Every structure is written in C-alpha cells, then in structure tokens.
Amino acid sequence: MTLAAFWFIVLAVLWTGFLLLEGFDFGVGMLHGVVGRDEGGRDVAVRSIGPVWDGNEVWLITAVAATFAAFPAWYATMLSGFYPLILVVLVALILRGVSFEFRAHAPGERSRRFWDGALTWGSLVVPLGLGIVLGGLLGGVPIDPRQEFVGGLGDLFRPYAVAAGVTVTLICLLHGAAFLALRTTGDLRLRALRVGRILGPIVALVVLAFVAWTRVVSGPGVLLSVVELGAVLAAVAAAALVRSGRDGAAFAATSATMAAVVVSIFTELYPRVMVSSLGAANDLTVTGSAASPYALRVMTVVLVVLLPVVLGYQGWTYHVFRKRLSGAPGDGDGDEPGPPPRTAAAGPDSGAGRRIEPAPASSSPRAMTRLAWLLLAWVVARLIARFMAALTPAAPGAVGAGAERHGQRSTGSGGRRRCS
C-alpha cells in the first residue's frame, strides 16, 4: 500500500467519523423543537448534546486540514468548485454554534424562538450541504485538463449529489432520534421513539435507493457491493430496533448505517478523489493529487502520535456524560437517586428506568436482529478483505493489462513494448 492510498483511507475515516459523531448532533438539533414540545423539553434535548457537540467538530477541522496537507490538488479543486456551498455550510455551522449559548441567555420568548430556529435550520443545512459535496465528488462536476473547476452553481446540484445530501440528512434525523431515546427518559424518550418509528422505514428505503444509484453512477451496475449491502442491512436493523424500543442497539445500527453510506461513496470513488463530468481523462486521482512522499511520512508520524490522544479525550467525555437526562421538572439525571419507581400498572410513563415500554413477548424480532448483525459483521469482514486486496501491488504481468485499460500503451518496433 502506498502512502497516498493510506491517506485516502485516513481521509475516508475522518469524514466518516465526523458525520458519524456529529450526525446525531445534527439530528437532535433538527428534532429538539419536535420532541421537546415545551421549553423544558427543548432544554433537555439540547443538554443531551451540549457536552459533546463542539468536540465532534474537531473531526471536520482535522478532515479539511488533512485534505489540504495530503492532497493539495484535490483540496484546491474541491474548495474552489464547491466554494458557494461550503460558505453556506460554514455560516450554518457558526449560527448553530452560537445558538447553543445565545438561546440559554435569551432575554425574551421571541429571542429564544429565533435561536431555536437557528439551531434547527443550521443543523439541517450542514448535513445537507456536506452530503451534496460528497455526492458531487463521485457524481462528477466540470473539471478541465488543468484540474480547474469550470462549471457554475447549477453544476453543484446535480440529481445524484442532491440525493446524497437528502440521504445523509435523513440518516442524521434517525440517528438523532435514536440518540435522544438513549439519553433521555419519560415522555421525551417516548416522543423520540415515536419519531424514530416513523423515520425508520423511510430511511431504510432511501438508503436502498441511494446505494443502488451509487452503484449505477460508479459504473459496475446495480448489483450492490459488500459495503453497500451492509448499509442496507444496517438501515433495516435500525428501523426494527427503534420500533422494538432497544435504545442502545438502535443507536449502534444508525451509526453503522451512516458509516456504511459514507464509506460506500469513498469505496466507489477510489482510486479517484474527484470525478470530472467532462471525461475520465480529467479525473483527479489519488496518486496525481497527493503531496510529496516526505510530507506524507511526516503526517503519518503526527497521526500516530495525536490520534490516540483525540480518541482518548473524546471517549472520556462520552463516559463522563453518559447518564440519562430526565424531561420531568425538578428531576435530575436518570441514573441519580429519585422518587421510588411506580408499579407496571401505573402506565408507560412511570419512573426513569432504562426500558419504558415492555419488550415484545415473541423472540422473533430479537432473532432477526441477531441475524442482521451477523450478516453485517460478515459484510464488514468481506469489505476489509476486498479493500486490502485492491490495495496490494499488482503482479508484474498485470501491469501491462492495467495500462492498456487506461489507454497507457507503450509501443516499439516489432510489436514489442519499449522500456524507458
């Protein structure tokens, strides 16, 4: 594996990590006004992501900085081409960030409603815009032979790119509903589950349609790859787990869905980093847009040193703020001592327990869920094996065939290839 291919994998992981971790933040931001119907409920919803949302954005900063350092040509073409869209995303990120603080200090109801709206719309625009950017990388934008973007604003909103943005946004909504059900209790949790049950089948169908479209756009056909099949299985499992009220497993399934969808885009993109709609000869490739080997080696050392630190402090943050939050006035966290729980006859709103609704009597949903997770594990194992095989250097006899497929033929007298 070359250093350029390694850093392409690193960037895929960074973008996936950002949308995976920040995805439930966006979902909660979009749903906080729906799930939290009163002021107290909205405050609890925002508090559920308050300790972690800014730390999750570190992944976006790292992904953009790593793209600039590892693939400067890719960074220049992508940022210049998608500049209007990225500018809107940055404004939405700023409004969303300040809304967390300003809504808590709003002097009146009108001001608080304004900042609640900023949080909702900012949380909607960011995943939609970033999804369009990722879809544009694979769907194609006008790039000339000098690796410059030569299109207009309308070229950024091609059907496949818009479908990618909508798919990512819907997954964020389901991801946020599962996170709220995992982090809250009482009526707030029940409303989050209700929203998740509505979104689950929709997200599963949208993911299936999107990965099939991704397969068609990339060229091989409609037969799904291993990672795309994993995305569909994870989406179906997420819909089933949300319906059964299994908070932790549902959140894990929505996380797997988001990761598989983003990875499928990067998997189909390799060995390119950006597709040109003006012809395959103008595509930006991993090797053609990478930085010097020395720069990549230095970045690898920095990655090995700093990545465990980032993972460590983020994991510790999630561990410290792992307790459930209660939507009832005057209640503390769900894991803290409180009033004695009511009996089961008191209704589904009793107490702040881990499971508000009783589990179904039949064990078939649990068996189906286990089967789905086994299939997903098999898909992930196959994906890793196939991806590593694709990165293995080809045998000398296969180099000529690969060169012929890309039109890179060398000629010589007597029909023999001429070696330089």
Coordinates of C-alpha atoms in Angstrom, one line a residue:
M1 CA 0.0 0.0 0.0
T2 CA 1.4 3.4 -0.9
L3 CA 1.3 6.4 1.4
A4 CA -1.1 8.2 -0.9
A5 CA -3.6 5.2 -0.7
F6 CA -3.1 5.1 3.0
W7 CA -4.0 8.8 3.4
F8 CA -7.0 8.3 1.2
I9 CA -8.2 5.7 3.7
V10 CA -7.4 8.1 6.6
L11 CA -9.5 10.9 5.0
A12 CA -12.4 8.5 4.4
V13 CA -12.2 7.6 8.1
L14 CA -12.1 11.2 9.2
W15 CA -15.1 12.2 7.1
T16 CA -17.0 9.2 8.2
G17 CA -16.1 9.9 11.8
F18 CA -17.3 13.5 11.6
L19 CA -20.7 12.5 10.1
L20 CA -21.0 9.6 12.5
L21 CA -20.3 11.6 15.6
E22 CA -21.8 14.9 14.5
G23 CA -24.7 13.2 12.8
F24 CA -26.7 12.7 16.0
D25 CA -25.9 16.3 17.0
F26 CA -27.5 17.5 13.7
G27 CA -30.4 15.1 14.3
V28 CA -31.0 16.4 17.8
G29 CA -30.8 20.0 16.6
M30 CA -33.4 19.3 13.9
L31 CA -35.7 17.4 16.3
H32 CA -35.3 19.4 19.5
G33 CA -38.4 21.5 18.7
V34 CA -40.4 18.5 17.7
V35 CA -39.5 16.1 20.5
G36 CA -39.3 18.8 23.2
R37 CA -42.7 20.3 22.9
D38 CA -42.3 22.7 25.8
E39 CA -39.4 24.9 27.0
G40 CA -38.2 22.3 29.5
G41 CA -38.2 19.5 26.9
R42 CA -36.3 21.6 24.4
D43 CA -33.7 22.4 27.0
V44 CA -33.2 18.8 27.9
A45 CA -32.8 17.8 24.2
V46 CA -30.1 20.5 23.8
R47 CA -28.4 19.5 27.0
S48 CA -28.1 15.9 25.7
I49 CA -25.6 17.1 23.1
G50 CA -24.2 20.1 25.0
P51 CA -21.0 18.5 26.3
V52 CA -20.0 16.8 23.1
W53 CA -21.1 18.8 20.0
D54 CA -18.1 21.1 19.9
G55 CA -15.6 18.2 20.4
N56 CA -17.2 16.3 17.5
E57 CA -16.5 19.2 15.1
V58 CA -12.8 18.6 15.7
W59 CA -13.2 15.8 13.1
L60 CA -14.3 18.2 10.5
I61 CA -11.4 20.6 11.1
T62 CA -9.0 17.6 11.0
A63 CA -10.5 16.2 7.8
V64 CA -10.2 19.6 6.0
A65 CA -6.7 20.2 7.2
A66 CA -5.6 16.7 6.3
T67 CA -7.1 17.0 2.8
F68 CA -5.1 20.3 2.4
A69 CA -1.8 18.7 3.6
A70 CA -2.1 15.2 1.9
F71 CA -3.9 16.1 -1.3
P72 CA -3.3 19.8 -2.1
A73 CA -4.6 19.5 -5.7
W74 CA -7.8 17.8 -4.5
Y75 CA -8.2 20.5 -1.8
A76 CA -7.7 23.3 -4.3
T77 CA -10.2 22.0 -6.9
M78 CA -12.8 20.9 -4.4
L79 CA -12.8 24.1 -2.3
S80 CA -12.8 26.4 -5.3
G81 CA -15.6 24.4 -7.1
F82 CA -17.8 24.0 -4.1
Y83 CA -17.0 27.4 -2.6
P84 CA -20.6 28.8 -2.5
L85 CA -21.9 25.6 -0.9
I86 CA -19.1 25.4 1.6
L87 CA -19.6 29.1 2.5
V88 CA -23.3 28.4 3.3
V89 CA -22.3 25.4 5.4
L90 CA -19.8 27.5 7.4
V91 CA -22.4 30.1 8.1
A92 CA -24.8 27.4 9.2
L93 CA -22.1 26.0 11.5
I94 CA -21.5 29.4 13.0
L95 CA -25.2 30.1 13.6
R96 CA -25.7 26.6 15.0
G97 CA -22.7 27.0 17.4
V98 CA -23.7 30.4 18.8
S99 CA -27.3 29.3 19.2
F100 CA -26.3 26.9 22.0
E101 CA -25.1 29.8 24.1
F102 CA -27.4 32.6 23.0
R103 CA -30.7 30.6 23.4
A104 CA -29.7 30.0 27.1
H105 CA -29.3 33.7 27.7
A106 CA -32.2 35.0 25.5
P107 CA -34.0 37.9 27.2
G108 CA -37.4 37.0 25.9
E109 CA -39.6 34.4 24.2
R110 CA -39.1 36.0 20.8
S111 CA -35.3 35.9 21.0
R112 CA -35.4 32.4 22.3
R113 CA -37.5 31.3 19.3
F114 CA -35.1 32.9 17.0
W115 CA -32.1 31.0 18.3
D116 CA -34.1 27.8 18.4
G117 CA -34.8 28.3 14.7
A118 CA -31.1 29.0 14.1
L119 CA -30.3 25.7 15.8
T120 CA -32.9 23.8 13.8
W121 CA -32.0 25.3 10.4
G122 CA -28.3 25.2 11.0
S123 CA -28.5 21.5 11.9
L124 CA -30.4 20.9 8.7
V125 CA -28.2 22.9 6.3
V126 CA -24.8 21.4 7.4
P127 CA -25.5 17.7 6.7
L128 CA -27.5 18.5 3.5
G129 CA -24.6 20.7 2.2
L130 CA -21.8 18.2 3.1
G131 CA -23.8 15.4 1.6
I132 CA -24.1 17.3 -1.6
V133 CA -20.3 17.9 -1.6
L134 CA -19.6 14.2 -1.1
G135 CA -22.1 13.2 -3.8
G136 CA -20.5 15.7 -6.2
L137 CA -17.1 14.1 -5.7
L138 CA -18.5 10.8 -7.1
G139 CA -21.3 12.1 -9.3
G140 CA -19.0 14.4 -11.2
V141 CA -18.5 18.2 -11.7
P142 CA -17.0 20.0 -14.7
I143 CA -13.1 19.8 -14.3
D144 CA -10.9 20.7 -17.2
P145 CA -7.5 19.2 -18.1
R146 CA -5.7 21.8 -15.8
Q147 CA -7.6 20.4 -12.8
E148 CA -9.7 23.5 -12.5
F149 CA -13.5 23.7 -11.9
V150 CA -15.1 25.3 -14.9
G151 CA -18.8 24.9 -14.1
G152 CA -21.4 27.1 -12.4
L153 CA -23.6 27.0 -9.4
G154 CA -26.1 24.7 -11.0
D155 CA -23.5 22.0 -11.6
L156 CA -23.2 21.5 -7.8
F157 CA -26.8 20.5 -7.5
R158 CA -27.0 17.5 -9.9
P159 CA -29.6 14.9 -9.0
Y160 CA -27.2 12.3 -7.5
A161 CA -25.4 15.0 -5.4
V162 CA -28.8 16.2 -4.1
A163 CA -29.8 12.6 -3.4
A164 CA -26.6 12.1 -1.3
G165 CA -27.4 15.2 0.7
V166 CA -31.0 14.1 1.4
T167 CA -29.9 10.6 2.3
V168 CA -27.3 11.9 4.8
T169 CA -29.8 14.3 6.3
L170 CA -32.5 11.6 6.8
I171 CA -29.9 9.3 8.4
C172 CA -29.0 12.2 10.8
L173 CA -32.6 12.6 11.7
L174 CA -33.0 8.9 12.6
H175 CA -29.5 8.9 14.3
G176 CA -30.6 11.9 16.4
A177 CA -33.9 10.2 17.4
A178 CA -32.1 7.1 18.5
F179 CA -29.6 9.2 20.5
L180 CA -32.4 11.1 22.2
A181 CA -34.2 7.8 23.1
L182 CA -30.9 6.6 24.5
R183 CA -30.1 9.7 26.5
T184 CA -33.5 10.8 27.9
T185 CA -36.4 9.3 30.0
G186 CA -40.1 9.7 30.3
D187 CA -42.2 11.5 27.7
L188 CA -39.2 12.9 25.9
R189 CA -37.9 9.4 25.2
L190 CA -41.3 8.2 24.1
R191 CA -41.7 11.0 21.6
A192 CA -38.2 10.3 20.3
L193 CA -39.1 6.7 19.8
R194 CA -42.3 7.7 18.1
V195 CA -40.4 9.9 15.6
G196 CA -37.8 7.1 15.1
R197 CA -40.6 4.6 14.2
I198 CA -41.9 7.0 11.6
L199 CA -38.4 7.7 10.1
G200 CA -37.1 4.1 10.3
P201 CA -38.9 2.6 7.2
I202 CA -38.4 5.8 5.2
V203 CA -34.6 5.8 5.9
A204 CA -34.3 2.2 5.0
L205 CA -36.0 2.7 1.6
V206 CA -34.0 5.8 0.9
V207 CA -30.7 4.1 1.8
L208 CA -31.5 1.2 -0.5
A209 CA -32.3 3.5 -3.4
F210 CA -29.2 5.6 -2.8
V211 CA -26.7 2.8 -2.7
A212 CA -28.2 1.3 -5.8
W213 CA -27.9 4.7 -7.5
T214 CA -24.3 4.9 -6.2
R215 CA -23.6 1.6 -7.9
V216 CA -25.0 2.8 -11.2
V217 CA -23.1 6.1 -11.1
S218 CA -19.8 4.3 -10.3
G219 CA -20.2 2.0 -13.3
P220 CA -20.3 -1.6 -12.3
G221 CA -24.1 -2.0 -12.4
V222 CA -27.0 -2.3 -10.0
L223 CA -25.6 -5.3 -8.0
L224 CA -24.7 -4.0 -4.6
S225 CA -21.1 -4.2 -3.3
V226 CA -20.3 -5.6 0.2
V227 CA -20.3 -2.2 1.9
E228 CA -23.5 -1.1 0.2
L229 CA -25.2 -4.3 1.2
G230 CA -24.0 -3.6 4.8
A231 CA -25.6 -0.1 4.6
V232 CA -29.0 -1.6 3.6
L233 CA -28.8 -4.3 6.4
A234 CA -27.9 -1.7 9.0
A235 CA -30.7 0.6 8.0
V236 CA -33.2 -2.2 8.2
A237 CA -31.8 -3.3 11.5
A238 CA -32.1 0.3 12.8
A239 CA -35.7 0.6 11.8
A240 CA -36.5 -2.7 13.5
L241 CA -34.6 -1.9 16.7
V242 CA -36.2 1.6 17.1
R243 CA -39.6 0.0 16.7
S244 CA -38.8 -2.5 19.4
G245 CA -37.5 0.2 21.8
R246 CA -34.0 -1.1 22.1
D247 CA -32.2 2.2 22.5
G248 CA -28.5 1.2 22.6
A249 CA -28.8 -1.3 19.7
A250 CA -30.8 1.1 17.6
F251 CA -28.2 3.8 18.1
A252 CA -25.4 1.4 17.1
A253 CA -27.4 0.4 14.0
T254 CA -27.9 4.0 12.9
S255 CA -24.2 4.6 13.5
A256 CA -23.4 1.7 11.2
T257 CA -25.8 3.0 8.6
M258 CA -24.2 6.4 8.5
A259 CA -20.7 4.9 8.4
A260 CA -21.6 2.4 5.6
V261 CA -23.2 5.0 3.4
V262 CA -20.2 7.4 3.6
V263 CA -17.7 4.6 3.2
S264 CA -19.6 3.3 0.1
I265 CA -19.1 6.7 -1.6
F266 CA -15.3 6.6 -0.9
T267 CA -15.0 3.0 -1.9
E268 CA -16.6 3.6 -5.3
L269 CA -14.5 6.8 -5.7
Y270 CA -11.1 5.1 -5.3
P271 CA -8.6 5.4 -7.0
R272 CA -10.1 8.7 -7.9
V273 CA -10.6 11.6 -5.5
M274 CA -12.8 13.7 -7.7
V275 CA -14.7 12.7 -10.9
S276 CA -14.9 15.1 -13.9
S277 CA -18.1 15.2 -15.8
L278 CA -16.1 16.3 -18.9
G279 CA -14.4 13.0 -19.3
A280 CA -12.5 10.3 -17.4
A281 CA -9.1 11.8 -18.5
N282 CA -9.8 14.9 -16.3
D283 CA -10.5 12.9 -13.1
L284 CA -8.4 13.7 -10.1
T285 CA -6.6 10.6 -8.9
V286 CA -5.1 9.6 -5.5
T287 CA -1.5 9.5 -6.9
G288 CA -1.9 12.5 -9.2
S289 CA -3.2 14.9 -6.4
A290 CA -1.1 13.6 -3.5
A291 CA 1.6 15.6 -1.7
S292 CA 5.3 14.6 -1.7
P293 CA 6.3 11.3 0.0
Y294 CA 8.2 13.3 2.6
A295 CA 5.1 15.3 3.6
L296 CA 3.0 12.2 3.8
R297 CA 5.6 10.5 6.0
V298 CA 5.7 13.4 8.4
M299 CA 1.9 13.5 8.5
T300 CA 1.8 9.8 9.3
V301 CA 4.0 10.3 12.3
V302 CA 1.8 13.1 13.5
L303 CA -1.3 11.0 13.0
V304 CA 0.2 8.1 15.0
V305 CA 1.0 10.4 17.9
L306 CA -2.1 12.6 18.1
L307 CA -4.9 10.3 17.0
P308 CA -4.9 8.2 20.2
V309 CA -5.0 11.4 22.2
V310 CA -8.1 12.7 20.4
L311 CA -9.8 9.3 20.7
G312 CA -8.9 9.1 24.4
Y313 CA -10.3 12.5 25.4
Q314 CA -13.4 12.1 23.3
G315 CA -14.1 8.7 24.8
W316 CA -13.6 10.1 28.3
T317 CA -16.0 12.9 27.5
Y318 CA -18.7 10.4 26.5
H319 CA -18.0 8.3 29.5
V320 CA -18.4 11.2 31.9
F321 CA -21.6 12.5 30.4
R322 CA -23.2 9.0 29.9
K323 CA -26.1 9.5 32.3
R324 CA -29.7 9.8 31.0
L325 CA -31.5 13.1 31.3
S326 CA -35.0 13.4 32.6
G327 CA -37.6 15.6 31.0
A328 CA -39.7 15.9 34.2
P329 CA -39.4 19.2 36.0
G330 CA -37.2 19.0 39.1
D331 CA -35.8 15.6 38.3
G332 CA -32.1 15.0 37.9
D333 CA -30.3 12.6 35.7
G334 CA -31.9 9.3 35.1
D335 CA -29.2 7.4 36.9
E336 CA -29.3 9.6 40.1
P337 CA -31.4 8.7 43.1
G338 CA -35.0 9.9 42.7
P339 CA -38.6 9.0 43.7
P340 CA -39.3 5.3 44.0
P341 CA -40.5 3.8 40.7
R342 CA -44.2 3.1 40.2
T343 CA -45.5 -0.3 39.5
A344 CA -46.1 -1.6 36.0
A345 CA -49.8 -0.8 36.4
A346 CA -49.1 2.9 36.6
G347 CA -48.6 3.1 32.9
P348 CA -45.7 3.6 30.4
D349 CA -44.6 6.9 31.9
S350 CA -43.6 5.5 35.3
G351 CA -40.1 6.2 36.6
A352 CA -36.9 6.9 34.8
G353 CA -36.0 3.3 34.0
R354 CA -34.0 2.1 31.2
R355 CA -36.9 0.5 29.4
I356 CA -40.2 2.4 29.4
E357 CA -42.1 0.1 27.1
P358 CA -42.3 -3.7 27.7
A359 CA -40.4 -5.9 25.3
P360 CA -42.4 -7.9 22.8
A361 CA -43.3 -11.4 24.1
S362 CA -42.1 -13.1 20.9
S363 CA -38.4 -13.7 20.5
S364 CA -38.6 -13.5 16.7
P365 CA -37.6 -9.8 16.5
R366 CA -34.6 -10.5 18.6
A367 CA -33.6 -13.4 16.5
M368 CA -34.0 -11.3 13.3
T369 CA -31.9 -8.6 14.9
R370 CA -29.1 -11.0 15.7
L371 CA -29.2 -12.4 12.2
A372 CA -28.9 -8.9 10.8
W373 CA -25.9 -8.1 13.0
L374 CA -24.2 -11.4 11.9
L375 CA -24.8 -10.6 8.3
L376 CA -23.4 -7.1 8.9
A377 CA -20.3 -8.5 10.6
W378 CA -19.8 -10.8 7.6
V379 CA -20.2 -7.8 5.2
V380 CA -17.6 -5.7 7.1
A381 CA -15.1 -8.6 7.1
R382 CA -15.6 -9.1 3.4
L383 CA -15.2 -5.4 2.8
I384 CA -11.9 -5.2 4.7
A385 CA -10.5 -8.2 2.8
R386 CA -11.5 -6.9 -0.6
F387 CA -10.2 -3.4 0.1
M388 CA -6.9 -4.7 1.3
A389 CA -6.6 -6.9 -1.8
A390 CA -7.3 -4.0 -4.0
L391 CA -4.5 -2.0 -2.4
T392 CA -2.0 -4.8 -2.8
P393 CA 0.5 -4.0 -5.6
A394 CA -0.3 -5.9 -8.8
A395 CA 2.0 -8.6 -10.2
P396 CA 4.4 -7.5 -13.0
G397 CA 2.3 -9.4 -15.6
A398 CA -0.8 -7.4 -14.7
V399 CA 0.7 -4.0 -15.0
G400 CA 0.6 -4.0 -18.8
A401 CA -3.0 -5.1 -18.8
G402 CA -3.9 -2.3 -16.4
A403 CA -2.0 0.2 -18.5
E404 CA -3.9 -0.9 -21.6
R405 CA -7.2 -0.5 -19.9
H406 CA -6.4 3.1 -19.1
G407 CA -5.1 3.8 -22.6
Q408 CA -1.4 4.0 -21.4
R409 CA 0.1 1.8 -24.1
S410 CA 3.8 1.8 -25.0
T411 CA 4.8 0.9 -28.5
G412 CA 8.0 -0.3 -30.1
S413 CA 9.4 -1.9 -33.2
G414 CA 8.4 -5.4 -34.0
G415 CA 5.3 -5.1 -31.8
R416 CA 7.4 -5.2 -28.6
R417 CA 7.0 -2.7 -25.8
R418 CA 9.8 -0.2 -25.4
C419 CA 11.3 0.2 -21.9
S420 CA 12.5 3.6 -20.9

